[in-house]
Coordinates of C-alpha atoms and ligand atoms in Angstrom, one line a residue:
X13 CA 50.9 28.2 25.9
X14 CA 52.6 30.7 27.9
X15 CA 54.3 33.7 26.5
X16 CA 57.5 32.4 27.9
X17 CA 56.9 29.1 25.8
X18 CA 56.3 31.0 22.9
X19 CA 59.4 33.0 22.8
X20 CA 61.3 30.2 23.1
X21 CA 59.6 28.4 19.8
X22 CA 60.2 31.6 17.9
X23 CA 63.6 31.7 19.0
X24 CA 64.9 28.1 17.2
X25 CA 66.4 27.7 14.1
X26 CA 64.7 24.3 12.2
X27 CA 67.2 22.1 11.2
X28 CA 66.2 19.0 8.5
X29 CA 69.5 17.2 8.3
X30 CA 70.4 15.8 5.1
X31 CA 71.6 12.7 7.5
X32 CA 70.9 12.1 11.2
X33 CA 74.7 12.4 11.9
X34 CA 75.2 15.7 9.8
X35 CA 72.2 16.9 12.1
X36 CA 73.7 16.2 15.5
X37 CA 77.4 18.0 14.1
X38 CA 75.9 21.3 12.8
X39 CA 73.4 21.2 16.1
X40 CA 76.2 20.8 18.6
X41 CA 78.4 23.7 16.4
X42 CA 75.2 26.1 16.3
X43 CA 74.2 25.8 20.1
X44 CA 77.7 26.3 21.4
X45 CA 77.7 29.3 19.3
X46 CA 74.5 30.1 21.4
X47 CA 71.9 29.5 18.7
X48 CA 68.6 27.2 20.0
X49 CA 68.4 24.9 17.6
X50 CA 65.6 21.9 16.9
X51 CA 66.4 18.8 14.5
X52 CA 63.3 18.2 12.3
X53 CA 63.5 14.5 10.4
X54 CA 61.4 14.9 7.8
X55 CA 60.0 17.8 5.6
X56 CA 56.5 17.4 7.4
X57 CA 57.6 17.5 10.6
X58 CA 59.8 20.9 9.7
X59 CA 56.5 22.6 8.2
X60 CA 54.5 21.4 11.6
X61 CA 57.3 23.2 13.6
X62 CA 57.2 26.4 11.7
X63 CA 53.8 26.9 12.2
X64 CA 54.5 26.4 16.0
X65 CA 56.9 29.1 15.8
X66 CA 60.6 29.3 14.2
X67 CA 63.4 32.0 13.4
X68 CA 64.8 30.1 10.6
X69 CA 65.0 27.1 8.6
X70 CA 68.2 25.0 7.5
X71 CA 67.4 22.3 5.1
X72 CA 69.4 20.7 2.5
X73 CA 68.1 21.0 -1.6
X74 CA 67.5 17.3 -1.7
X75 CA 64.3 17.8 0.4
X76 CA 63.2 20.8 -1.8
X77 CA 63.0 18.0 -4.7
X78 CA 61.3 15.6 -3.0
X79 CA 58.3 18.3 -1.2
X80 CA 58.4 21.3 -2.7
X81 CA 54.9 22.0 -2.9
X82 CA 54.2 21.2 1.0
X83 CA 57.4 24.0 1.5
X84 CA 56.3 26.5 -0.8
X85 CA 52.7 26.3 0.8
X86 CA 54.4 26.8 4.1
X87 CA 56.0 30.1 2.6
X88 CA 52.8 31.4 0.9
X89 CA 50.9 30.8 4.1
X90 CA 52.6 33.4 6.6
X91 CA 50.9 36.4 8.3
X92 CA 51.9 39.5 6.5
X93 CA 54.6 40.6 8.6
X94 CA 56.6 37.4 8.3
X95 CA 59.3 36.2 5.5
X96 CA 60.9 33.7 7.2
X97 CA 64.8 33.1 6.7
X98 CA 65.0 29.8 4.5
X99 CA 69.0 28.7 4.2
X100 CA 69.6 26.1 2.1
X101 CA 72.7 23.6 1.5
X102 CA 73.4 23.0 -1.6
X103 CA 75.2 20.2 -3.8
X104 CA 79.1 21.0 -4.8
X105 CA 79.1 22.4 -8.4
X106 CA 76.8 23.7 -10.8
X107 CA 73.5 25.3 -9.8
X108 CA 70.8 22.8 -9.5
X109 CA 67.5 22.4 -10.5
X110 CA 66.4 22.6 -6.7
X111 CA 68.4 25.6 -6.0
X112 CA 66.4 27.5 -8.5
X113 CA 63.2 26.1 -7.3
X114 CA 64.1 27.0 -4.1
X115 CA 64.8 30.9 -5.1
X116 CA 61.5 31.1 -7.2
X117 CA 59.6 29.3 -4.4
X118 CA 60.5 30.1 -0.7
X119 CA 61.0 33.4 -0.6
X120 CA 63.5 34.6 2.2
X121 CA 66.3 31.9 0.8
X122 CA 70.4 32.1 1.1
X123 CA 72.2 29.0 -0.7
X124 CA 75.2 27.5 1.4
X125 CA 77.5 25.5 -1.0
X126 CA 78.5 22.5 0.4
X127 CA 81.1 21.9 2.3
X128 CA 80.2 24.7 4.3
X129 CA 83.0 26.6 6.5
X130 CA 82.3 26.6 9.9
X131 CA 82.5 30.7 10.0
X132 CA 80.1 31.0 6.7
X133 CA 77.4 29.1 8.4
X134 CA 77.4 30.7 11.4
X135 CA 77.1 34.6 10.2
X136 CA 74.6 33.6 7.6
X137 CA 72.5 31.7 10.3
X138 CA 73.1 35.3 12.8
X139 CA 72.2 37.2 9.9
X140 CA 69.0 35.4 9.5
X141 CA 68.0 35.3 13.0
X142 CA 68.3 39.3 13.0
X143 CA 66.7 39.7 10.2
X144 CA 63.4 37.4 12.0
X145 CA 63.9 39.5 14.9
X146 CA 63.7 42.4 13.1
X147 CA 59.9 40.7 11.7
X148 CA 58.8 40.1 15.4
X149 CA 59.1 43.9 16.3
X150 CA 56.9 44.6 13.2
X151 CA 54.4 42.0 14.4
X152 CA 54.3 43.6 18.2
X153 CA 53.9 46.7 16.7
X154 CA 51.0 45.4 14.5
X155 CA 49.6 43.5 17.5
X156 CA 49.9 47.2 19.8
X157 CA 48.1 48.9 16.8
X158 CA 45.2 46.7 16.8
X159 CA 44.8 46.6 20.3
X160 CA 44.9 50.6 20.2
X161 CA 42.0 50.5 17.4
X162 CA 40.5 48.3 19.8
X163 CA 40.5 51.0 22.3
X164 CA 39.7 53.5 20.5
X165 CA 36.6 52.0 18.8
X166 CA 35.4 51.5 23.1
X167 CA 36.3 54.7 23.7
X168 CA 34.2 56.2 21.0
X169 CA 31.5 54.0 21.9
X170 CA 31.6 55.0 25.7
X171 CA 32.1 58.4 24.7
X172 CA 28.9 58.3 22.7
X173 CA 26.7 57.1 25.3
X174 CA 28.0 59.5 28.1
X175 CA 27.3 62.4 25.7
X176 CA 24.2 61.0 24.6
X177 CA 22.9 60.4 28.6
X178 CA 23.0 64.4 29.1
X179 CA 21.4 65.6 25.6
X180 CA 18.4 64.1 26.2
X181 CA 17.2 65.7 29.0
X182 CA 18.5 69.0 27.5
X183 CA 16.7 68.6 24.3
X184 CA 13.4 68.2 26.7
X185 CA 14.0 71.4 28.4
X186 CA 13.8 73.1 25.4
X187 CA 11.0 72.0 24.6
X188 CA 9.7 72.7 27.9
X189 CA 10.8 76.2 27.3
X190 CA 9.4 76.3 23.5
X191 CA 6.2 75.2 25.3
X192 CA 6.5 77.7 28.2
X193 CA 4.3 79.9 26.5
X194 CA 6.7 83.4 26.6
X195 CA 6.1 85.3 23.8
X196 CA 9.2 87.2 23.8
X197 CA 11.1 87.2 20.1
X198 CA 14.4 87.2 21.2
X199 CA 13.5 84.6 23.8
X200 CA 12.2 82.3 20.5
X201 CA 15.2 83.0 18.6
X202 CA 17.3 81.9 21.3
X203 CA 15.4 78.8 22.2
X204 CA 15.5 78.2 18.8
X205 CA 19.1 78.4 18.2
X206 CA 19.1 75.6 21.1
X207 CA 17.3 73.4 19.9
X208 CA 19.0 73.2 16.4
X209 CA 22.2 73.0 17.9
X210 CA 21.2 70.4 20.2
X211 CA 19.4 68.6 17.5
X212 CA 23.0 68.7 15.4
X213 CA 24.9 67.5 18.2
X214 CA 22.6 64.2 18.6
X215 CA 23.6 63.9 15.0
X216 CA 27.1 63.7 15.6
X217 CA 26.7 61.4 18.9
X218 CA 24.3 59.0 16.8
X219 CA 27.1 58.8 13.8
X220 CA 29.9 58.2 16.3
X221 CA 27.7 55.4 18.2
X222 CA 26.6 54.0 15.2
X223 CA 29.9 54.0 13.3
X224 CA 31.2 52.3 16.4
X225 CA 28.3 49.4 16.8
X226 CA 29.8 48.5 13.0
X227 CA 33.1 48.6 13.7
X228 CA 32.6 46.3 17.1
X229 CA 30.3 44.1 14.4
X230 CA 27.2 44.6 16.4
X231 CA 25.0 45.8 14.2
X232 CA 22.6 43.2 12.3
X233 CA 20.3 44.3 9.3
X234 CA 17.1 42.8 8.5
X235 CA 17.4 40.9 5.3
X236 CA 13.3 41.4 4.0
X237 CA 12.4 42.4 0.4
X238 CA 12.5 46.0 -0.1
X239 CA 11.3 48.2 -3.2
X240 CA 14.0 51.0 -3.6
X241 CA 11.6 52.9 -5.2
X242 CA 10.2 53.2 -1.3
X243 CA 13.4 53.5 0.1
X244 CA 14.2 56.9 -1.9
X245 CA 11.2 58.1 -1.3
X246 CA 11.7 57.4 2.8
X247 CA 15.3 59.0 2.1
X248 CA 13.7 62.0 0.4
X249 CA 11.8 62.5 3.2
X250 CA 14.8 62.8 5.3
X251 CA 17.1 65.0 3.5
X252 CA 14.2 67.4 1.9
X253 CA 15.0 69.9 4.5
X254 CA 18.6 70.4 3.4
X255 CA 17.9 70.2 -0.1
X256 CA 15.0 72.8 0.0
X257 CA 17.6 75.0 2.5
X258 CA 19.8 75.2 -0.3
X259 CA 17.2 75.7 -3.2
X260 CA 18.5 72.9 -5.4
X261 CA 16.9 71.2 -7.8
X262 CA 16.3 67.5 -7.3
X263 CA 16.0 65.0 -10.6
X264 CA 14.3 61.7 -10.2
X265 CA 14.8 59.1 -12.7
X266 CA 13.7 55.2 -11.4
X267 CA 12.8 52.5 -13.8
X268 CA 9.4 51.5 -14.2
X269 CA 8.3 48.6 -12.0
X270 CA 10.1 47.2 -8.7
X271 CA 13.2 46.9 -8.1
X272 CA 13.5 44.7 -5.0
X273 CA 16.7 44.3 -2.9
X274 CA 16.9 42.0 0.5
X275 CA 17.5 44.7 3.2
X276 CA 17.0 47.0 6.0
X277 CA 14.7 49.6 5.4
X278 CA 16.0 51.7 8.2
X279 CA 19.5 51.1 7.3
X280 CA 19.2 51.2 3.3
X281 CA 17.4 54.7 4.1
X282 CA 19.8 56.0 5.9
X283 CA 22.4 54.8 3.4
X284 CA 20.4 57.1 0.8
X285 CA 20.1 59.8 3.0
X286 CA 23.5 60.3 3.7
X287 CA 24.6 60.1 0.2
X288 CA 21.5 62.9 -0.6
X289 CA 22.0 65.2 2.3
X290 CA 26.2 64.9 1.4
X291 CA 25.3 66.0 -2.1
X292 CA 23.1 69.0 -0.6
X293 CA 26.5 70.0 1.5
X294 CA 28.4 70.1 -1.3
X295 CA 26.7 71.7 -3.8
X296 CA 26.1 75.7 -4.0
X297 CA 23.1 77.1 -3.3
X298 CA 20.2 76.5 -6.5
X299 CA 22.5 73.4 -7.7
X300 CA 21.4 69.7 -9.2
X301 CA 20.8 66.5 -7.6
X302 CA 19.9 63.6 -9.6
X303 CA 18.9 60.2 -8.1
X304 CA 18.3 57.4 -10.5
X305 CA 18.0 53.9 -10.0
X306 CA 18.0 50.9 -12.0
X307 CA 18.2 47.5 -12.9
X308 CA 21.3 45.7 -14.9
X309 CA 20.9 41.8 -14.8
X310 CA 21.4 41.0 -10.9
X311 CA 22.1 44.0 -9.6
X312 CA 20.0 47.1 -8.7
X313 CA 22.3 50.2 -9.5
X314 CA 21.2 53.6 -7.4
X315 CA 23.1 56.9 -8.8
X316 CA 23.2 60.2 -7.0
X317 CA 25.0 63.0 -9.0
X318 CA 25.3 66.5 -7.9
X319 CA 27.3 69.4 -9.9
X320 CA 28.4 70.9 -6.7
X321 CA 32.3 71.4 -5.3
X322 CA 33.4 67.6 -6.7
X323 CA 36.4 65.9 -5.4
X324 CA 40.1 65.4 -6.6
X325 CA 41.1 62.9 -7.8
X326 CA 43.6 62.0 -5.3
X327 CA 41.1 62.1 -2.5
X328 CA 38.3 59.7 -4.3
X329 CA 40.3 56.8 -3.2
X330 CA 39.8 57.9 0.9
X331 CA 36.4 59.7 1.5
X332 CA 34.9 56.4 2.6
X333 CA 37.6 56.1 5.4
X334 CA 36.8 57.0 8.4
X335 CA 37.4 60.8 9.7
X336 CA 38.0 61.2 6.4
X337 CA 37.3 65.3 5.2
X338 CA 38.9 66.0 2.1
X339 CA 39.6 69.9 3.1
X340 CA 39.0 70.5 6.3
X341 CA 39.6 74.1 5.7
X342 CA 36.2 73.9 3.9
X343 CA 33.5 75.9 5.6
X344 CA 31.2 73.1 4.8
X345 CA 33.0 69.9 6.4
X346 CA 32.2 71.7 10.1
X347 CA 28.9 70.1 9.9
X348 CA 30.2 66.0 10.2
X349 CA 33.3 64.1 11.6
X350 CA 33.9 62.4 8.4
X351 CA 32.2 58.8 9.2
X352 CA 28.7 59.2 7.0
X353 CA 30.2 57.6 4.0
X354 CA 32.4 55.2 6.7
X355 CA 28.9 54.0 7.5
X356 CA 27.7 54.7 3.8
X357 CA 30.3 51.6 2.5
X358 CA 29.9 49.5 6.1
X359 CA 25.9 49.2 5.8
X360 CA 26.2 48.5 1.8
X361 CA 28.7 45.9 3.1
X362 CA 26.3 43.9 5.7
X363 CA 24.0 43.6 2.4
X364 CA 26.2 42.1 -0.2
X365 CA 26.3 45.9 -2.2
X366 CA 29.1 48.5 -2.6
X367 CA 29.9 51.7 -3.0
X368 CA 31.9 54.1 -5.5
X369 CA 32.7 57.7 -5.9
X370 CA 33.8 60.1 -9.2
X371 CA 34.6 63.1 -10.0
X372 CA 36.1 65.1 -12.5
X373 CA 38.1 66.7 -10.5
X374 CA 37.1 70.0 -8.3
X375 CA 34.3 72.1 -9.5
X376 CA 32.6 69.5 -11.6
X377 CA 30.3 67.4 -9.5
X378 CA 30.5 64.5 -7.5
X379 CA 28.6 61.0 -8.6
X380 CA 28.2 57.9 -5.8
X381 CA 27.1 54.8 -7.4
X382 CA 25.1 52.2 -5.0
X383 CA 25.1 48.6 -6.0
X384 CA 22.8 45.6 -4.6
X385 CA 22.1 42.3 -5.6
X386 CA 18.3 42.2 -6.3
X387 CA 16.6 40.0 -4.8
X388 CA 16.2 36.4 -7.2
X389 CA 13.1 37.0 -8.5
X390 CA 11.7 33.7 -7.0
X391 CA 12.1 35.4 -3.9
X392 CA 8.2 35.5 -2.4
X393 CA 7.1 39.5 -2.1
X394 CA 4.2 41.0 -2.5
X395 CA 5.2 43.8 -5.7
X396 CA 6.5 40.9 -7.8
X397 CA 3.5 39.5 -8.0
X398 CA 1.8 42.6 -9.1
X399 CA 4.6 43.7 -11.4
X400 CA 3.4 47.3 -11.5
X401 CA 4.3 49.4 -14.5
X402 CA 4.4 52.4 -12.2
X403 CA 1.7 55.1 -12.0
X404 CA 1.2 56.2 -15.7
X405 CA -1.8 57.7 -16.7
X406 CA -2.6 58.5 -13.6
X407 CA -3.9 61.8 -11.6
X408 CA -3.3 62.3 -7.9
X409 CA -3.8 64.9 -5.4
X410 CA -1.8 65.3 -2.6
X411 CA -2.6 67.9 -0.3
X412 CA -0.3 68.6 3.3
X413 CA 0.5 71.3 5.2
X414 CA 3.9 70.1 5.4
X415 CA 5.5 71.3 2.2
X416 CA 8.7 69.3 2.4
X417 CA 6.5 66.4 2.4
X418 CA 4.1 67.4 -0.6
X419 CA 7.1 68.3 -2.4
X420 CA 8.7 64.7 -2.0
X421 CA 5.8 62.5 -2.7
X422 CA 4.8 64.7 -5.5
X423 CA 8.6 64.6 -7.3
X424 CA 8.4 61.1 -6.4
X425 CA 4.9 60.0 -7.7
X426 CA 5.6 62.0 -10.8
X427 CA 8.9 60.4 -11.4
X428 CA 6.8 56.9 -11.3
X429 CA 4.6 58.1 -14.1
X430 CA 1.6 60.1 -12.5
X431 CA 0.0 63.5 -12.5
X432 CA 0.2 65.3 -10.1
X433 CA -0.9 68.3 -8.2
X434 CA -0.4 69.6 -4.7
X435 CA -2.4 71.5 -2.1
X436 CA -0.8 72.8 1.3
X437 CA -4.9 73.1 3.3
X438 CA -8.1 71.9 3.0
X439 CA -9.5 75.7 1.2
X440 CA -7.0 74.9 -1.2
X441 CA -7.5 71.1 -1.8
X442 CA -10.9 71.6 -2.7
X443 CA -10.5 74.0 -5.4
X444 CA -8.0 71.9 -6.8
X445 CA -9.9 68.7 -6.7
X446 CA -12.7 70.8 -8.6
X447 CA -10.3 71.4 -11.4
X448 CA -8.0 68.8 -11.5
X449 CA -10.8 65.8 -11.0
X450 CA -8.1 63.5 -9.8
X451 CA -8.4 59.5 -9.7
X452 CA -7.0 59.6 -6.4
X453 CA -6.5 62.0 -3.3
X454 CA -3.9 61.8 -0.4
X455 CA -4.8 63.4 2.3
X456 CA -3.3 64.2 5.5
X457 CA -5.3 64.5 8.2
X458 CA -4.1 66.7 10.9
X459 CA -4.4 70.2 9.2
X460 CA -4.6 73.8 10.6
X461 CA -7.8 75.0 9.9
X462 CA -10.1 72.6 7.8
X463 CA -8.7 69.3 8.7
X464 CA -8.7 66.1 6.4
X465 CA -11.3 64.6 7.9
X466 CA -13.6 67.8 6.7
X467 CA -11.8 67.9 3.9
X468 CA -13.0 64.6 2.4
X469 CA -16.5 64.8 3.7
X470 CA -16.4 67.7 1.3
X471 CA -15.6 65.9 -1.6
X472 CA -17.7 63.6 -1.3
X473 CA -20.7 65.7 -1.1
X474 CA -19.4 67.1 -4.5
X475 CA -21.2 66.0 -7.6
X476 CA -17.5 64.3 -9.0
X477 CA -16.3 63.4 -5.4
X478 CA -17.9 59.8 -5.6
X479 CA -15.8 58.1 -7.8
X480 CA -12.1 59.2 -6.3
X481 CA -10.3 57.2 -4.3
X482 CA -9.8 59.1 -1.1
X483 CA -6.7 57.9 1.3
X484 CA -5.7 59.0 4.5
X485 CA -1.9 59.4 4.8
X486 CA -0.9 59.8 8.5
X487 CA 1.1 59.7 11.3
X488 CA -1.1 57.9 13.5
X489 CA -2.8 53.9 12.8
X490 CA -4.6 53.7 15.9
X491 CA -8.3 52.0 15.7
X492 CA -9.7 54.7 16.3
X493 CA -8.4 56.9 13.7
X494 CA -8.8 54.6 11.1
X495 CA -12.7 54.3 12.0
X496 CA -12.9 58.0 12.0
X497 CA -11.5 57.8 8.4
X498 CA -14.0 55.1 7.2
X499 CA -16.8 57.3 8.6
X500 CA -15.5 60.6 6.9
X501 CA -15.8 58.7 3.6
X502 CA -12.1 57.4 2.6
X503 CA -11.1 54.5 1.0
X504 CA -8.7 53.9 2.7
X505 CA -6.0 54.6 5.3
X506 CA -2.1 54.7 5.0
X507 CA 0.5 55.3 7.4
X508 CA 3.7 57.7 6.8
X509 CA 6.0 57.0 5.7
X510 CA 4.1 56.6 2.4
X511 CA 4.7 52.8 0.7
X512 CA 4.4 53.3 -2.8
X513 CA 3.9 49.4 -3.5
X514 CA 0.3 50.2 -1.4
X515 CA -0.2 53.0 -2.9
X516 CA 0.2 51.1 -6.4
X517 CA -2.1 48.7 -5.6
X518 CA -4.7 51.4 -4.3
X519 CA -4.2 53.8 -7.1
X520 CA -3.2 51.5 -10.5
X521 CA -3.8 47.5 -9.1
X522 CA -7.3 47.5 -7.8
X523 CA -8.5 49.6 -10.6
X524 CA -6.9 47.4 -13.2
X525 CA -9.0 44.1 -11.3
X526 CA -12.3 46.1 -10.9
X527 CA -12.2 47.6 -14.2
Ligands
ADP613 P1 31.4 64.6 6.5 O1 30.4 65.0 5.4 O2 30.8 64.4 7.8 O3 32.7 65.4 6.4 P2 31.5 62.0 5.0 O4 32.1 60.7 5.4 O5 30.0 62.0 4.7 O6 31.8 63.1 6.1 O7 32.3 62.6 3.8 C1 33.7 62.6 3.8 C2 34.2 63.6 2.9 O8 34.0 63.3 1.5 C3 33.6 65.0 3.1 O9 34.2 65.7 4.1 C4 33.8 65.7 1.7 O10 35.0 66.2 1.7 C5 33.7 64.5 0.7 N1 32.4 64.4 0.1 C6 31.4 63.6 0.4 N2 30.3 63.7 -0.4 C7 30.7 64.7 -1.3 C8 30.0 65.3 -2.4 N3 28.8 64.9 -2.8 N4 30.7 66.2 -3.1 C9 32.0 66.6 -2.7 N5 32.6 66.1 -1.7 C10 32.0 65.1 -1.0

């Protein structure tokens, strides 16, 4: 239909004579007097017409008796910007029983008393028709609105790939000149400042881009069983830096055994991160993060409290919109746009989950409560089966060079019941092993110095290095590496990011079958 056509529809008043020859009287008044008008002979065929477009509706109260409920669906089914103009022509007297249906029912409604003067009619019919035209400018502004998200979520998008195009060849140059080999202090503090700068600003361009793939609904998650216990730990891994930057103290509370959700690891991860690294932001130096999860019936509930700069309670209701920044004359909002927890409550969205914020006002602490469904425990996986209790009663040894990652998967492993104890090289590892006679070892493998692979020839030429379980954790699962492992006497041979269901069944499973 062409605009034209559709002009024209919204322009007519409906008419439902209560008799053919009343209808073809107040039709001939009304379109002298300039008003398009369109004789509807049953209630059915009126309801058909408005949806096709109408100003107004004239119908006598005898109708509303006989179809009311096809009338009042009509009324309850209109976009939000339209409350169509109902008049109705009512019976000499007393108010009637239709009447009062009609005001409780249809909305928009003026009663004519019948006989109606020729004068009355017409201004209340004018009034309605301005009062519709008045709805129609809403709706073109809605309509110009929409189409100027549209634009906007395009132009971000477009904006996020030009600005990406350029960064990466700039963030390659700087490593080119980190690699250039001048050893010149300033010249390292300055490449330096580069790249962490560069680095932040492929943060901001990835939000943007990502926030406007959701928006645009082109982002799909993977809907596979995940533990959650592994996706904190992945999440940990991500946010450690800003956490240890800030010297706060992380708390990790998750319930014995697996809690399994259907989801995205990449996307539940960075859901955790976000909510983790927003909690290190906003929270002093040397403050408290707690991450908990657990289970209540059918849903998997993930809590991350901090005692840092909270929010009021006025702006709890907004920080998931997007661009959102409670104060923006905060020193510490210069570091997003205000769309992590936009895609925080967007990717919880795509998996059936949801997301809430309190505080008790400023000063006291922010808390974000995640929700999932878990999965239904039919669902096939591999941790179900096993059921594990967690690491209880048991010693490991994690030894890295990396301290952020020691740090994590020793908070984490303790918080699932081990014992655990940390080495940053190989010198070090050993000494510990000697004293701490762990059940199991994880062992990175690319170490300055003494590297893993020496490491756990070592310990197996000790007198109590025969009975450990020795596992490689690394970056790298080619062949080759994990023959190399085999030959340097581990057990076994894990890729990072660590998964703590395989680590379970390494550590706590195989050891309850072989015992
Ligand atoms: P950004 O951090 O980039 O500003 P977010 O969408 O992640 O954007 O957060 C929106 C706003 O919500 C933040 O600017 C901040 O004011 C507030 N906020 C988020 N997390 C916390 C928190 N843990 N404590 C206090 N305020 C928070």
């Amino acid at each position: 239909m062409t605009t034209d056509e559709q002009l024209r529809l919204d322009r007519r008043l409906l008419l439902l004579p209560p008799t053919p020859k009343d209808g073809a009287v107040t039709q001939d008044l009304l379109q002298r007097a300039g008003v398009e008008t369109e004789l509807c002979s049953t209630v059915r065929a009126l309801v058909t017409e408005v949806q096709r477009g109408a100003a107004a509706v004239l119908l006598p109260e005898e109708s509303i008796a006989t179809a009311s409920l096809e009338l009042s669906a009509m009324v309850s089914q209109q976009a939000p910007w339209s409350d169509l103009p109902v008049m109705v022509l009512t019976r000499p007297g007393a108010d009637s029983a239709e009447a009062s249906l009609a005001m409780s029912e249809l909305g928009n409604v003026t009663l004519l008393e019948r006989p109606v003067r020729m004068a009355t009619l017409l201004s209340t019919v004018r009034t309605a028709l301005r009062a519709r035209e008045r709805q129609y400018q809403i709706r073109r502004q809605l309509a110009e609105l929409r189409e100027a998200d549209r634009r906007k979520d395009e132009f971000l998008a477009t904006l996020g790939h030009e600005l990406r195009n350029p960064l990466s060849p700039i963030l390659t140059c700087v490593e080119l000149l980190k690699r250039g080999g001048v050893e010149n202090p300033e010249f390292e503090r300055t490449v330096a400042v580069m790249q962490r700068q560069a680095g932040h600003l492929v943060r901001l361009v990835d939000d943007l881009l990502e926030v406007s793939r959701i928006t645009r609904g082109l982002i799909e998650v993977q809907h596979e069983p995940v533990d959650l216990a592994d996706i904190v730990a992945a999440a940990l891994e991500t946010s450690r830096p800003i956490i240890e930057a800030s010297e706060h103290h992380l708390r990790l509370e998750i319930a014995p055994g697996p809690t399994i959700v259907r989801g995205d690891n990449v996307r539940l991860t960075q859901v955790l991160a976000n909510l983790l690294n927003n909690a290190a932001k906003y929270t002093d130096p040397g403050g408290t993060i707690e991450v908990a999860v657990r289970r209540t019936n059918a849903t998997a509930l993930i809590t991350i409290r901090d005692n840092g700069i909270g929010i009021d309670p006025q702006s709890l209701s907004s920080v998931f919109d997007m661009f959102t920044q409670v104060s923006r004359s905060d020193r510490r909002t210069q570091g997003g746009l205000g769309i992590g927890l936009t895609l925080v409550r967007s990717l919880l969205a795509l998996h059936g989950g949801s997301v809430t914020a309190s505080s008790e006002g400023p000063g006291r602490g922010s808390t974000f409560e995640v929700r999932l469904p878990l999965a239904p425990s039919e669902a096939p996986n591999r941790n179900a089966a096993h059921g594990h209790k967690g690491f209880a009663g048991r010693r490991v040894l994690v030894v890295d060079d990396n301290q952020d990652a020691t740090e994590t998967l020793q908070t984490l492993l303790e918080a699932l019941g081990a014992t655990v104890v940390s080495a940053a090289n190989g010198r070090e590892a050993l000494s510990q092993f000697e004293r701490f006679q762990p059940d199991a070892v994880l062992l990175d493998i690319g170490m300055p110095g003494m590297d893993g692979y020496e490491v756990a020839r070592r310990i197996r030429a000790l007198a109590a290095g025969g009975a450990t379980r020795l596992i490689a954790l690394t970056g790298w699962g080619q062949q080759e590496d994990v023959r190399r492992c085999f030959e340097a006497g581990f057990n076994h041979h894990l890729v990072k990011p660590l998964d703590v269901d395989k680590l379970w069944e390494i550590v706590v499973g195989a050891s309850a079958t072989t015992h």
